[in-house]
PDB file of C-alpha atoms in Angstrom:
ATOM      1  CA  UNK A 879      16.702 -14.492  14.533  1.00  0.00           C
ATOM      2  CA  UNK A 880      13.384 -16.192  13.812  1.00  0.00           C
ATOM      3  CA  UNK A 881      12.271 -18.860  11.364  1.00  0.00           C
ATOM      4  CA  UNK A 882       8.831 -17.817  10.113  1.00  0.00           C
ATOM      5  CA  UNK A 883      10.209 -17.294   6.581  1.00  0.00           C
ATOM      6  CA  UNK A 884      13.081 -19.762   6.723  1.00  0.00           C
ATOM      7  CA  UNK A 885      14.378 -20.528   3.225  1.00  0.00           C
ATOM      8  CA  UNK A 886      11.766 -18.402   1.436  1.00  0.00           C
ATOM      9  CA  UNK A 887      12.647 -15.921  -1.288  1.00  0.00           C
ATOM     10  CA  UNK A 888      10.739 -12.666  -0.985  1.00  0.00           C
ATOM     11  CA  UNK A 889      10.672  -9.360  -2.830  1.00  0.00           C
ATOM     12  CA  UNK A 890      10.008  -6.106  -1.007  1.00  0.00           C
ATOM     13  CA  UNK A 891       9.355  -3.168  -3.334  1.00  0.00           C
ATOM     14  CA  UNK A 892      10.006   0.197  -1.749  1.00  0.00           C
ATOM     15  CA  UNK A 893      12.359  -1.744   0.498  1.00  0.00           C
ATOM     16  CA  UNK A 894      14.983   0.963   0.784  1.00  0.00           C
ATOM     17  CA  UNK A 895      13.172   3.261   3.193  1.00  0.00           C
ATOM     18  CA  UNK A 896      10.348   3.562   5.692  1.00  0.00           C
ATOM     19  CA  UNK A 897       7.871   0.710   6.027  1.00  0.00           C
ATOM     20  CA  UNK A 898       9.423  -1.291   3.184  1.00  0.00           C
ATOM     21  CA  UNK A 899      12.846  -1.121   4.801  1.00  0.00           C
ATOM     22  CA  UNK A 900      11.444  -2.234   8.153  1.00  0.00           C
ATOM     23  CA  UNK A 901       9.758  -5.236   6.531  1.00  0.00           C
ATOM     24  CA  UNK A 902      12.851  -6.143   4.495  1.00  0.00           C
ATOM     25  CA  UNK A 903      15.004  -6.196   7.633  1.00  0.00           C
ATOM     26  CA  UNK A 904      12.379  -8.185   9.541  1.00  0.00           C
ATOM     27  CA  UNK A 905      11.985 -10.704   6.700  1.00  0.00           C
ATOM     28  CA  UNK A 906      15.714 -11.336   6.659  1.00  0.00           C
ATOM     29  CA  UNK A 907      15.698 -11.771  10.434  1.00  0.00           C
ATOM     30  CA  UNK A 908      12.996 -14.399   9.970  1.00  0.00           C
ATOM     31  CA  UNK A 909      15.173 -16.407   7.583  1.00  0.00           C
ATOM     32  CA  UNK A 910      14.071 -15.073   4.188  1.00  0.00           C
ATOM     33  CA  UNK A 911      16.334 -14.373   1.250  1.00  0.00           C
ATOM     34  CA  UNK A 912      15.335 -10.844   0.247  1.00  0.00           C
ATOM     35  CA  UNK A 913      15.286  -8.812  -2.947  1.00  0.00           C
ATOM     36  CA  UNK A 914      15.331  -5.193  -1.788  1.00  0.00           C
ATOM     37  CA  UNK A 915      13.724  -3.326  -4.682  1.00  0.00           C
ATOM     38  CA  UNK A 916      13.883   0.450  -4.518  1.00  0.00           C
ATOM     39  CA  UNK A 917      14.125   2.976  -7.330  1.00  0.00           C
ATOM     40  CA  UNK A 918      15.458   5.710  -5.073  1.00  0.00           C
ATOM     41  CA  UNK A 919      14.764   9.375  -5.573  1.00  0.00           C
ATOM     42  CA  UNK A 920      12.318  11.781  -3.907  1.00  0.00           C
ATOM     43  CA  UNK A 921       8.767  10.932  -2.944  1.00  0.00           C
ATOM     44  CA  UNK A 922       7.259  12.937  -5.812  1.00  0.00           C
ATOM     45  CA  UNK A 923       9.481  11.228  -8.404  1.00  0.00           C
ATOM     46  CA  UNK A 924      11.021  14.582  -9.337  1.00  0.00           C
ATOM     47  CA  UNK A 925      14.725  13.872  -9.046  1.00  0.00           C
ATOM     48  CA  UNK A 926      17.602  11.549  -9.735  1.00  0.00           C
ATOM     49  CA  UNK A 927      17.187   7.802  -9.430  1.00  0.00           C
ATOM     50  CA  UNK A 928      19.593   6.027  -7.090  1.00  0.00           C
ATOM     51  CA  UNK A 929      20.307   2.467  -5.959  1.00  0.00           C
ATOM     52  CA  UNK A 930      21.871   3.737  -2.744  1.00  0.00           C
ATOM     53  CA  UNK A 931      18.861   3.123  -0.491  1.00  0.00           C
ATOM     54  CA  UNK A 932      18.425  -0.490  -1.650  1.00  0.00           C
ATOM     55  CA  UNK A 933      22.142  -1.168  -1.343  1.00  0.00           C
ATOM     56  CA  UNK A 934      22.264   0.210   2.194  1.00  0.00           C
ATOM     57  CA  UNK A 935      19.488  -2.139   3.325  1.00  0.00           C
ATOM     58  CA  UNK A 936      21.223  -5.081   1.658  1.00  0.00           C
ATOM     59  CA  UNK A 937      24.404  -4.177   3.539  1.00  0.00           C
ATOM     60  CA  UNK A 938      22.463  -4.107   6.823  1.00  0.00           C
ATOM     61  CA  UNK A 939      20.963  -7.517   6.114  1.00  0.00           C
ATOM     62  CA  UNK A 940      24.269  -9.065   5.139  1.00  0.00           C
ATOM     63  CA  UNK A 941      26.007  -7.560   8.162  1.00  0.00           C
ATOM     64  CA  UNK A 942      23.461  -9.358  10.338  1.00  0.00           C
ATOM     65  CA  UNK A 943      24.163 -12.667   8.593  1.00  0.00           C
ATOM     66  CA  UNK A 944      21.276 -12.642   6.120  1.00  0.00           C
ATOM     67  CA  UNK A 945      21.078 -12.885   2.350  1.00  0.00           C
ATOM     68  CA  UNK A 946      19.802 -10.099   0.129  1.00  0.00           C
ATOM     69  CA  UNK A 947      20.289  -8.465  -3.262  1.00  0.00           C
ATOM     70  CA  UNK A 948      19.418  -4.920  -4.376  1.00  0.00           C
ATOM     71  CA  UNK A 949      17.303  -4.109  -7.414  1.00  0.00           C
ATOM     72  CA  UNK A 950      16.827  -0.472  -8.431  1.00  0.00           C
ATOM     73  CA  UNK A 951      14.209  -0.548 -11.172  1.00  0.00           C
ATOM     74  CA  UNK A 952      11.002   1.312 -11.984  1.00  0.00           C
ATOM     75  CA  UNK A 953       7.948  -0.735 -10.923  1.00  0.00           C
ATOM     76  CA  UNK A 954       5.671   1.453 -13.044  1.00  0.00           C
ATOM     77  CA  UNK A 955       6.946  -0.373 -16.132  1.00  0.00           C
ATOM     78  CA  UNK A 956       6.206  -3.976 -16.997  1.00  0.00           C
ATOM     79  CA  UNK A 957       9.912  -4.559 -17.518  1.00  0.00           C
ATOM     80  CA  UNK A 958      10.515  -3.299 -13.984  1.00  0.00           C
ATOM     81  CA  UNK A 959       8.199  -5.882 -12.457  1.00  0.00           C
ATOM     82  CA  UNK A 960       9.717  -8.671 -14.534  1.00  0.00           C
ATOM     83  CA  UNK A 961      13.265  -7.602 -13.625  1.00  0.00           C
ATOM     84  CA  UNK A 962      12.516  -7.646  -9.906  1.00  0.00           C
ATOM     85  CA  UNK A 963      10.998 -11.121 -10.059  1.00  0.00           C
ATOM     86  CA  UNK A 964      13.846 -12.402 -12.208  1.00  0.00           C
ATOM     87  CA  UNK A 965      16.314 -11.091  -9.629  1.00  0.00           C
ATOM     88  CA  UNK A 966      14.699 -13.375  -7.044  1.00  0.00           C
ATOM     89  CA  UNK A 967      14.706 -16.383  -9.359  1.00  0.00           C
ATOM     90  CA  UNK A 968      18.292 -15.801 -10.488  1.00  0.00           C
ATOM     91  CA  UNK A 969      19.592 -15.210  -6.966  1.00  0.00           C
ATOM     92  CA  UNK A 970      17.528 -17.660  -4.923  1.00  0.00           C
ATOM     93  CA  UNK A 971      15.974 -20.100  -7.390  1.00  0.00           C
ATOM     94  CA  UNK A 972      12.336 -19.312  -6.633  1.00  0.00           C
ATOM     95  CA  UNK A 973       9.870 -16.672  -5.428  1.00  0.00           C
ATOM     96  CA  UNK A 974       7.669 -17.242  -2.400  1.00  0.00           C
ATOM     97  CA  UNK A 975       6.529 -13.754  -1.501  1.00  0.00           C
ATOM     98  CA  UNK A 976       5.937 -10.424  -3.204  1.00  0.00           C
ATOM     99  CA  UNK A 977       5.234  -7.396  -1.044  1.00  0.00           C
ATOM    100  CA  UNK A 978       4.370  -4.193  -2.956  1.00  0.00           C
ATOM    101  CA  UNK A 979       5.267  -1.230  -0.768  1.00  0.00           C
ATOM    102  CA  UNK A 980       6.755   1.127  -3.380  1.00  0.00           C
ATOM    103  CA  UNK A 981       4.961   4.424  -3.658  1.00  0.00           C
ATOM    104  CA  UNK A 982       5.131   8.137  -4.338  1.00  0.00           C
ATOM    105  CA  UNK A 983       2.782  10.994  -3.592  1.00  0.00           C
ATOM    106  CA  UNK A 984       2.013  14.540  -4.656  1.00  0.00           C
ATOM    107  CA  UNK A 985       0.183  16.667  -2.091  1.00  0.00           C
ATOM    108  CA  UNK A 986      -2.039  18.781  -4.296  1.00  0.00           C
ATOM    109  CA  UNK A 987      -5.752  19.417  -4.584  1.00  0.00           C
ATOM    110  CA  UNK A 988      -7.787  18.439  -7.652  1.00  0.00           C
ATOM    111  CA  UNK A 989      -7.553  21.917  -9.176  1.00  0.00           C
ATOM    112  CA  UNK A 990      -3.780  22.122  -8.652  1.00  0.00           C
ATOM    113  CA  UNK A 991      -2.720  18.703  -9.892  1.00  0.00           C
ATOM    114  CA  UNK A 992      -0.845  18.500 -13.177  1.00  0.00           C
ATOM    115  CA  UNK A 993      -1.494  15.692 -15.647  1.00  0.00           C
ATOM    116  CA  UNK A 994       2.016  14.277 -15.348  1.00  0.00           C
ATOM    117  CA  UNK A 995       1.776  14.235 -11.558  1.00  0.00           C
ATOM    118  CA  UNK A 996      -1.504  12.306 -11.756  1.00  0.00           C
ATOM    119  CA  UNK A 997      -0.019   9.876 -14.263  1.00  0.00           C
ATOM    120  CA  UNK A 998       3.121   9.298 -12.176  1.00  0.00           C
ATOM    121  CA  UNK A 999       1.241   8.537  -8.945  1.00  0.00           C
ATOM    122  CA  UNK A1000      -1.253   6.217 -10.633  1.00  0.00           C
ATOM    123  CA  UNK A1001       1.554   4.492 -12.535  1.00  0.00           C
ATOM    124  CA  UNK A1002       3.748   3.777  -9.522  1.00  0.00           C
ATOM    125  CA  UNK A1003       0.909   2.547  -7.304  1.00  0.00           C
ATOM    126  CA  UNK A1004      -1.603   0.881  -9.624  1.00  0.00           C
ATOM    127  CA  UNK A1005       0.607  -0.212 -12.504  1.00  0.00           C
ATOM    128  CA  UNK A1006       3.433  -0.884 -10.057  1.00  0.00           C
ATOM    129  CA  UNK A1007       1.256  -3.387  -8.210  1.00  0.00           C
ATOM    130  CA  UNK A1008       0.137  -4.892 -11.509  1.00  0.00           C
ATOM    131  CA  UNK A1009       3.614  -5.229 -13.032  1.00  0.00           C
ATOM    132  CA  UNK A1010       5.033  -6.924  -9.953  1.00  0.00           C
ATOM    133  CA  UNK A1011       2.006  -9.107  -9.213  1.00  0.00           C
ATOM    134  CA  UNK A1012       1.712 -10.372 -12.776  1.00  0.00           C
ATOM    135  CA  UNK A1013       5.405 -11.226 -12.992  1.00  0.00           C
ATOM    136  CA  UNK A1014       5.260 -12.909  -9.589  1.00  0.00           C
ATOM    137  CA  UNK A1015       2.127 -14.857 -10.543  1.00  0.00           C
ATOM    138  CA  UNK A1016       3.833 -16.406 -13.574  1.00  0.00           C
ATOM    139  CA  UNK A1017       6.443 -17.923 -11.239  1.00  0.00           C
ATOM    140  CA  UNK A1018       4.152 -18.769  -8.339  1.00  0.00           C
ATOM    141  CA  UNK A1019       1.496 -20.450 -10.498  1.00  0.00           C
ATOM    142  CA  UNK A1020       4.095 -22.965 -11.657  1.00  0.00           C
ATOM    143  CA  UNK A1021       5.157 -23.530  -8.048  1.00  0.00           C
ATOM    144  CA  UNK A1022       1.500 -23.803  -6.950  1.00  0.00           C
ATOM    145  CA  UNK A1023       2.348 -21.628  -3.969  1.00  0.00           C
ATOM    146  CA  UNK A1024       3.153 -18.077  -2.980  1.00  0.00           C
ATOM    147  CA  UNK A1025       1.999 -14.977  -1.140  1.00  0.00           C
ATOM    148  CA  UNK A1026       1.211 -11.503  -2.429  1.00  0.00           C
ATOM    149  CA  UNK A1027       0.888  -8.599   0.009  1.00  0.00           C
ATOM    150  CA  UNK A1028      -0.373  -5.303  -1.377  1.00  0.00           C
ATOM    151  CA  UNK A1029      -0.362  -1.874   0.234  1.00  0.00           C
ATOM    152  CA  UNK A1030      -3.183   0.634   0.404  1.00  0.00           C
ATOM    153  CA  UNK A1031      -3.552   3.662   2.707  1.00  0.00           C
ATOM    154  CA  UNK A1032      -6.007   5.374   4.991  1.00  0.00           C
ATOM    155  CA  UNK A1033      -5.951   8.179   2.415  1.00  0.00           C
ATOM    156  CA  UNK A1034      -8.395   6.092   0.345  1.00  0.00           C
ATOM    157  CA  UNK A1035     -11.246   7.577   2.367  1.00  0.00           C
ATOM    158  CA  UNK A1036     -10.723  10.810   0.473  1.00  0.00           C
ATOM    159  CA  UNK A1037      -7.695  12.813   1.587  1.00  0.00           C
ATOM    160  CA  UNK A1038      -8.456  16.067  -0.246  1.00  0.00           C
ATOM    161  CA  UNK A1039      -4.920  17.300  -0.905  1.00  0.00           C
ATOM    162  CA  UNK A1040      -3.691  13.948  -2.216  1.00  0.00           C
ATOM    163  CA  UNK A1041      -6.124  13.404  -5.088  1.00  0.00           C
ATOM    164  CA  UNK A1042      -4.077  10.972  -7.164  1.00  0.00           C
ATOM    165  CA  UNK A1043      -2.694   9.139  -4.145  1.00  0.00           C
ATOM    166  CA  UNK A1044      -6.119   8.599  -2.568  1.00  0.00           C
ATOM    167  CA  UNK A1045      -7.485   7.347  -5.901  1.00  0.00           C
ATOM    168  CA  UNK A1046      -4.614   4.930  -6.410  1.00  0.00           C
ATOM    169  CA  UNK A1047      -4.860   3.531  -2.897  1.00  0.00           C
ATOM    170  CA  UNK A1048      -8.592   2.936  -3.264  1.00  0.00           C
ATOM    171  CA  UNK A1049      -7.954   1.126  -6.538  1.00  0.00           C
ATOM    172  CA  UNK A1050      -5.549  -1.259  -4.854  1.00  0.00           C
ATOM    173  CA  UNK A1051      -8.440  -2.711  -2.843  1.00  0.00           C
ATOM    174  CA  UNK A1052     -10.241  -3.807  -6.013  1.00  0.00           C
ATOM    175  CA  UNK A1053      -6.991  -5.181  -7.363  1.00  0.00           C
ATOM    176  CA  UNK A1054      -6.495  -7.157  -4.147  1.00  0.00           C
ATOM    177  CA  UNK A1055      -9.892  -8.834  -4.277  1.00  0.00           C
ATOM    178  CA  UNK A1056      -9.734  -9.599  -7.993  1.00  0.00           C
ATOM    179  CA  UNK A1057      -6.249 -11.077  -7.701  1.00  0.00           C
ATOM    180  CA  UNK A1058      -7.187 -13.100  -4.635  1.00  0.00           C
ATOM    181  CA  UNK A1059     -10.067 -14.790  -6.465  1.00  0.00           C
ATOM    182  CA  UNK A1060      -7.988 -15.413  -9.576  1.00  0.00           C
ATOM    183  CA  UNK A1061      -4.938 -16.938  -7.916  1.00  0.00           C
ATOM    184  CA  UNK A1062      -6.545 -18.924  -5.092  1.00  0.00           C
ATOM    185  CA  UNK A1063      -6.853 -22.100  -7.248  1.00  0.00           C
ATOM    186  CA  UNK A1064      -3.068 -22.047  -7.664  1.00  0.00           C
ATOM    187  CA  UNK A1065      -2.342 -22.018  -3.943  1.00  0.00           C
ATOM    188  CA  UNK A1066      -1.441 -18.317  -3.947  1.00  0.00           C
ATOM    189  CA  UNK A1067      -2.782 -15.923  -1.326  1.00  0.00           C
ATOM    190  CA  UNK A1068      -3.337 -12.196  -1.858  1.00  0.00           C
ATOM    191  CA  UNK A1069      -3.928  -9.804   1.009  1.00  0.00           C
ATOM    192  CA  UNK A1070      -3.672  -6.073   1.597  1.00  0.00           C
ATOM    193  CA  UNK A1071      -2.380  -3.867   4.390  1.00  0.00           C
ATOM    194  CA  UNK A1072      -3.469  -0.333   5.218  1.00  0.00           C
ATOM    195  CA  UNK A1073      -0.535   0.812   7.334  1.00  0.00           C
ATOM    196  CA  UNK A1074       0.025   3.956   9.335  1.00  0.00           C
ATOM    197  CA  UNK A1075       3.520   4.878  10.462  1.00  0.00           C
ATOM    198  CA  UNK A1076       5.909   7.818  10.363  1.00  0.00           C
ATOM    199  CA  UNK A1077       7.878   7.891   7.106  1.00  0.00           C
ATOM    200  CA  UNK A1078       9.268  10.553   4.803  1.00  0.00           C
ATOM    201  CA  UNK A1079       6.003  10.285   2.827  1.00  0.00           C
ATOM    202  CA  UNK A1080       3.848  10.953   5.873  1.00  0.00           C
ATOM    203  CA  UNK A1081       6.218  13.801   6.800  1.00  0.00           C
ATOM    204  CA  UNK A1082       5.427  15.404   3.449  1.00  0.00           C
ATOM    205  CA  UNK A1083       1.688  14.834   3.774  1.00  0.00           C
ATOM    206  CA  UNK A1084       1.441  16.346   7.246  1.00  0.00           C
ATOM    207  CA  UNK A1085       3.738  19.245   6.402  1.00  0.00           C
ATOM    208  CA  UNK A1086       1.093  20.236   3.840  1.00  0.00           C
ATOM    209  CA  UNK A1087      -1.872  19.573   6.108  1.00  0.00           C
ATOM    210  CA  UNK A1088      -2.689  23.118   7.231  1.00  0.00           C
ATOM    211  CA  UNK A1089      -4.267  23.328  10.681  1.00  0.00           C
ATOM    212  CA  UNK A1090      -3.923  19.560  11.133  1.00  0.00           C
ATOM    213  CA  UNK A1091      -0.141  19.937  10.891  1.00  0.00           C
ATOM    214  CA  UNK A1092      -0.143  22.721  13.477  1.00  0.00           C
ATOM    215  CA  UNK A1093      -2.243  20.649  15.854  1.00  0.00           C
ATOM    216  CA  UNK A1094      -0.056  17.558  15.557  1.00  0.00           C
ATOM    217  CA  UNK A1095       3.200  19.491  15.744  1.00  0.00           C
ATOM    218  CA  UNK A1096       6.306  17.286  15.650  1.00  0.00           C
ATOM    219  CA  UNK A1097       4.597  14.200  17.088  1.00  0.00           C
ATOM    220  CA  UNK A1098       4.216  12.621  13.635  1.00  0.00           C
ATOM    221  CA  UNK A1099       7.735  13.171  12.285  1.00  0.00           C
ATOM    222  CA  UNK A1100       9.660  10.117  11.110  1.00  0.00           C
ATOM    223  CA  UNK A1101      12.969  10.981  12.754  1.00  0.00           C
ATOM    224  CA  UNK A1102      11.236  10.795  16.134  1.00  0.00           C
ATOM    225  CA  UNK A1103       9.386   7.532  15.468  1.00  0.00           C
ATOM    226  CA  UNK A1104      11.895   4.856  16.494  1.00  0.00           C
ATOM    227  CA  UNK A1105      10.555   2.796  19.384  1.00  0.00           C
ATOM    228  CA  UNK A1106       7.216   4.603  19.426  1.00  0.00           C
ATOM    229  CA  UNK A1107       3.660   3.914  18.273  1.00  0.00           C
ATOM    230  CA  UNK A1108       4.569   5.476  14.912  1.00  0.00           C
ATOM    231  CA  UNK A1109       7.635   3.296  14.265  1.00  0.00           C
ATOM    232  CA  UNK A1110       7.457   1.591  10.805  1.00  0.00           C
ATOM    233  CA  UNK A1111       8.806  -1.536  12.513  1.00  0.00           C
ATOM    234  CA  UNK A1112       5.336  -1.984  14.027  1.00  0.00           C
ATOM    235  CA  UNK A1113       3.986  -2.832  10.566  1.00  0.00           C
ATOM    236  CA  UNK A1114       6.464  -5.645   9.911  1.00  0.00           C
ATOM    237  CA  UNK A1115       5.090  -8.495  12.086  1.00  0.00           C
ATOM    238  CA  UNK A1116       1.720  -8.662  10.288  1.00  0.00           C
ATOM    239  CA  UNK A1117       3.444  -8.469   6.906  1.00  0.00           C
ATOM    240  CA  UNK A1118       5.782 -11.309   7.889  1.00  0.00           C
ATOM    241  CA  UNK A1119       2.835 -13.386   9.095  1.00  0.00           C
ATOM    242  CA  UNK A1120       0.967 -12.935   5.799  1.00  0.00           C
ATOM    243  CA  UNK A1121       4.070 -14.052   3.891  1.00  0.00           C
ATOM    244  CA  UNK A1122       4.464 -17.137   6.070  1.00  0.00           C
ATOM    245  CA  UNK A1123       3.009 -20.632   5.800  1.00  0.00           C
ATOM    246  CA  UNK A1124       0.983 -19.958   8.941  1.00  0.00           C
ATOM    247  CA  UNK A1125      -1.265 -17.640   6.900  1.00  0.00           C
ATOM    248  CA  UNK A1126      -2.078 -20.126   4.110  1.00  0.00           C
ATOM    249  CA  UNK A1127      -5.779 -19.975   4.959  1.00  0.00           C
ATOM    250  CA  UNK A1128      -6.005 -16.169   4.790  1.00  0.00           C
ATOM    251  CA  UNK A1129      -6.838 -14.781   1.353  1.00  0.00           C
ATOM    252  CA  UNK A1130      -8.452 -11.644  -0.040  1.00  0.00           C
ATOM    253  CA  UNK A1131      -8.382  -9.827   3.294  1.00  0.00           C
ATOM    254  CA  UNK A1132      -7.611  -6.202   4.111  1.00  0.00           C
ATOM    255  CA  UNK A1133      -6.058  -5.229   7.429  1.00  0.00           C
ATOM    256  CA  UNK A1134      -5.364  -1.829   8.934  1.00  0.00           C
ATOM    257  CA  UNK A1135      -2.220  -1.898  11.033  1.00  0.00           C
ATOM    258  CA  UNK A1136      -1.000   1.064  13.016  1.00  0.00           C
ATOM    259  CA  UNK A1137       1.073   1.172  16.159  1.00  0.00           C
ATOM    260  CA  UNK A1138      -0.047  -1.697  18.356  1.00  0.00           C
ATOM    261  CA  UNK A1139      -3.417  -2.242  16.651  1.00  0.00           C
ATOM    262  CA  UNK A1140      -4.586  -4.540  13.887  1.00  0.00           C
ATOM    263  CA  UNK A1141      -8.093  -4.166  12.427  1.00  0.00           C
ATOM    264  CA  UNK A1142      -9.920  -6.175   9.774  1.00  0.00           C
ATOM    265  CA  UNK A1143     -11.881  -4.507   6.968  1.00  0.00           C
ATOM    266  CA  UNK A1144     -15.267  -6.159   6.537  1.00  0.00           C
ATOM    267  CA  UNK A1145     -15.460  -5.719   2.789  1.00  0.00           C
ATOM    268  CA  UNK A1146     -17.550  -3.024   1.142  1.00  0.00           C
ATOM    269  CA  UNK A1147     -20.966  -2.546   2.717  1.00  0.00           C
ATOM    270  CA  UNK A1148     -24.075  -0.417   2.174  1.00  0.00           C
ATOM    271  CA  UNK A1149     -25.482   0.845   5.442  1.00  0.00           C
ATOM    272  CA  UNK A1150     -29.107   1.687   4.500  1.00  0.00           C
ATOM    273  CA  UNK A1151     -31.560   0.763   1.731  1.00  0.00           C
ATOM    274  CA  UNK A1152     -34.896   2.097   0.530  1.00  0.00           C
ATOM    275  CA  UNK A1153     -37.095   0.160  -1.868  1.00  0.00           C
ATOM    276  CA  UNK A1154     -39.905   0.789  -4.321  1.00  0.00           C
ATOM    277  CA  UNK A1155     -42.662  -1.522  -5.576  1.00  0.00           C
ATOM    278  CA  UNK A1156     -41.939  -0.408  -9.138  1.00  0.00           C
ATOM    279  CA  UNK A1157     -39.683   1.875 -11.184  1.00  0.00           C
ATOM    280  CA  UNK A1158     -38.397   4.940  -9.378  1.00  0.00           C
ATOM    281  CA  UNK A1159     -39.636   8.434 -10.164  1.00  0.00           C
ATOM    282  CA  UNK A1160     -37.572  11.541  -9.471  1.00  0.00           C
ATOM    283  CA  UNK A1161     -40.259  13.090  -7.251  1.00  0.00           C
ATOM    284  CA  UNK A1162     -40.484   9.903  -5.166  1.00  0.00           C
ATOM    285  CA  UNK A1163     -36.735   9.883  -4.635  1.00  0.00           C
ATOM    286  CA  UNK A1164     -36.785  13.589  -3.744  1.00  0.00           C
ATOM    287  CA  UNK A1165     -39.495  12.991  -1.140  1.00  0.00           C
ATOM    288  CA  UNK A1166     -37.911   9.930   0.453  1.00  0.00           C
ATOM    289  CA  UNK A1167     -34.127  10.029   0.042  1.00  0.00           C
ATOM    290  CA  UNK A1168     -33.078  12.423   2.778  1.00  0.00           C
ATOM    291  CA  UNK A1169     -35.836  11.201   5.104  1.00  0.00           C
ATOM    292  CA  UNK A1170     -34.914   7.507   4.873  1.00  0.00           C
ATOM    293  CA  UNK A1171     -31.199   7.671   4.130  1.00  0.00           C
ATOM    294  CA  UNK A1172     -30.486  11.142   5.471  1.00  0.00           C
ATOM    295  CA  UNK A1173     -28.389  10.332   8.539  1.00  0.00           C
ATOM    296  CA  UNK A1174     -25.926   8.495   6.285  1.00  0.00           C
ATOM    297  CA  UNK A1175     -25.602  11.245   3.668  1.00  0.00           C
ATOM    298  CA  UNK A1176     -22.671  13.102   5.196  1.00  0.00           C
ATOM    299  CA  UNK A1177     -18.934  12.925   4.703  1.00  0.00           C
ATOM    300  CA  UNK A1178     -17.067  11.216   7.487  1.00  0.00           C
ATOM    301  CA  UNK A1179     -15.721  13.753  10.012  1.00  0.00           C
ATOM    302  CA  UNK A1180     -12.072  12.887   9.417  1.00  0.00           C
ATOM    303  CA  UNK A1181      -9.368  15.475  10.235  1.00  0.00           C
ATOM    304  CA  UNK A1182      -8.130  15.990   6.685  1.00  0.00           C
ATOM    305  CA  UNK A1183      -6.352  19.214   5.733  1.00  0.00           C
ATOM    306  CA  UNK A1184      -8.348  22.251   4.822  1.00  0.00           C
ATOM    307  CA  UNK A1185      -8.077  23.801   1.321  1.00  0.00           C
ATOM    308  CA  UNK A1186      -5.632  26.618   0.828  1.00  0.00           C
ATOM    309  CA  UNK A1187      -6.928  30.114   0.105  1.00  0.00           C
TER     310      UNK A1187
END
């Protein structure tokens, strides 16, 4: 048992499985009172909702001597975000940390994706962050303290068979920076993690990854991850730190955490510039663009899945 979150009340959305579960268990071990928020159901949102996953994590926490309550609500609704925050206030009297890990995905290309699938993914990730963060802010602003931890993904660089998911995860970066600026005067920090670990969501992504899946074989599967580089438990220490008082001076930052590595994102940068002494003309751009900016005008050589025939 540790004490980094001693006496704090924290909410972990998506806390019933994978990375969220690992963080919920770790937070309780560090002394936090935890709301385990998980809507249940499959990763594409096509199926029955269940509170079972959240309740199982609560049972694990209580069996280890911690305090936790389950909350199975839909974060893609404003009422869902408010209900989760109210569960913390009703159960523990305050809210010190909100960690938004809930997510779904649909592994389809642009031309395959259905409107409802797009809407569902955007709603759970983007609106889900908004609903929870806004509800949390109303409590934390009165307290003049609190920590928000958002979750993006490496898919934001353009994973081609996860169109909606990649878009949503990129949007979370803008939401992080905007929220960080807005809430800093109230003593509230906002940071973002880009995690990589083996979960049922990554299982689904890599199962649909064509030649990439064949090359990786079973090395990425979640049931084999415990105690390895891909264990979701590897994500928890940085999340716990960002929720703790020790991280009060860290705000508006994005960190990639995978295995035994932590990296810091240096904002959004432009690598090359060309200038003109007056207004641009199309012919001038045509003559200069590839010559001056050419080496940068290629997609990153990332091993994303290849399109299906």
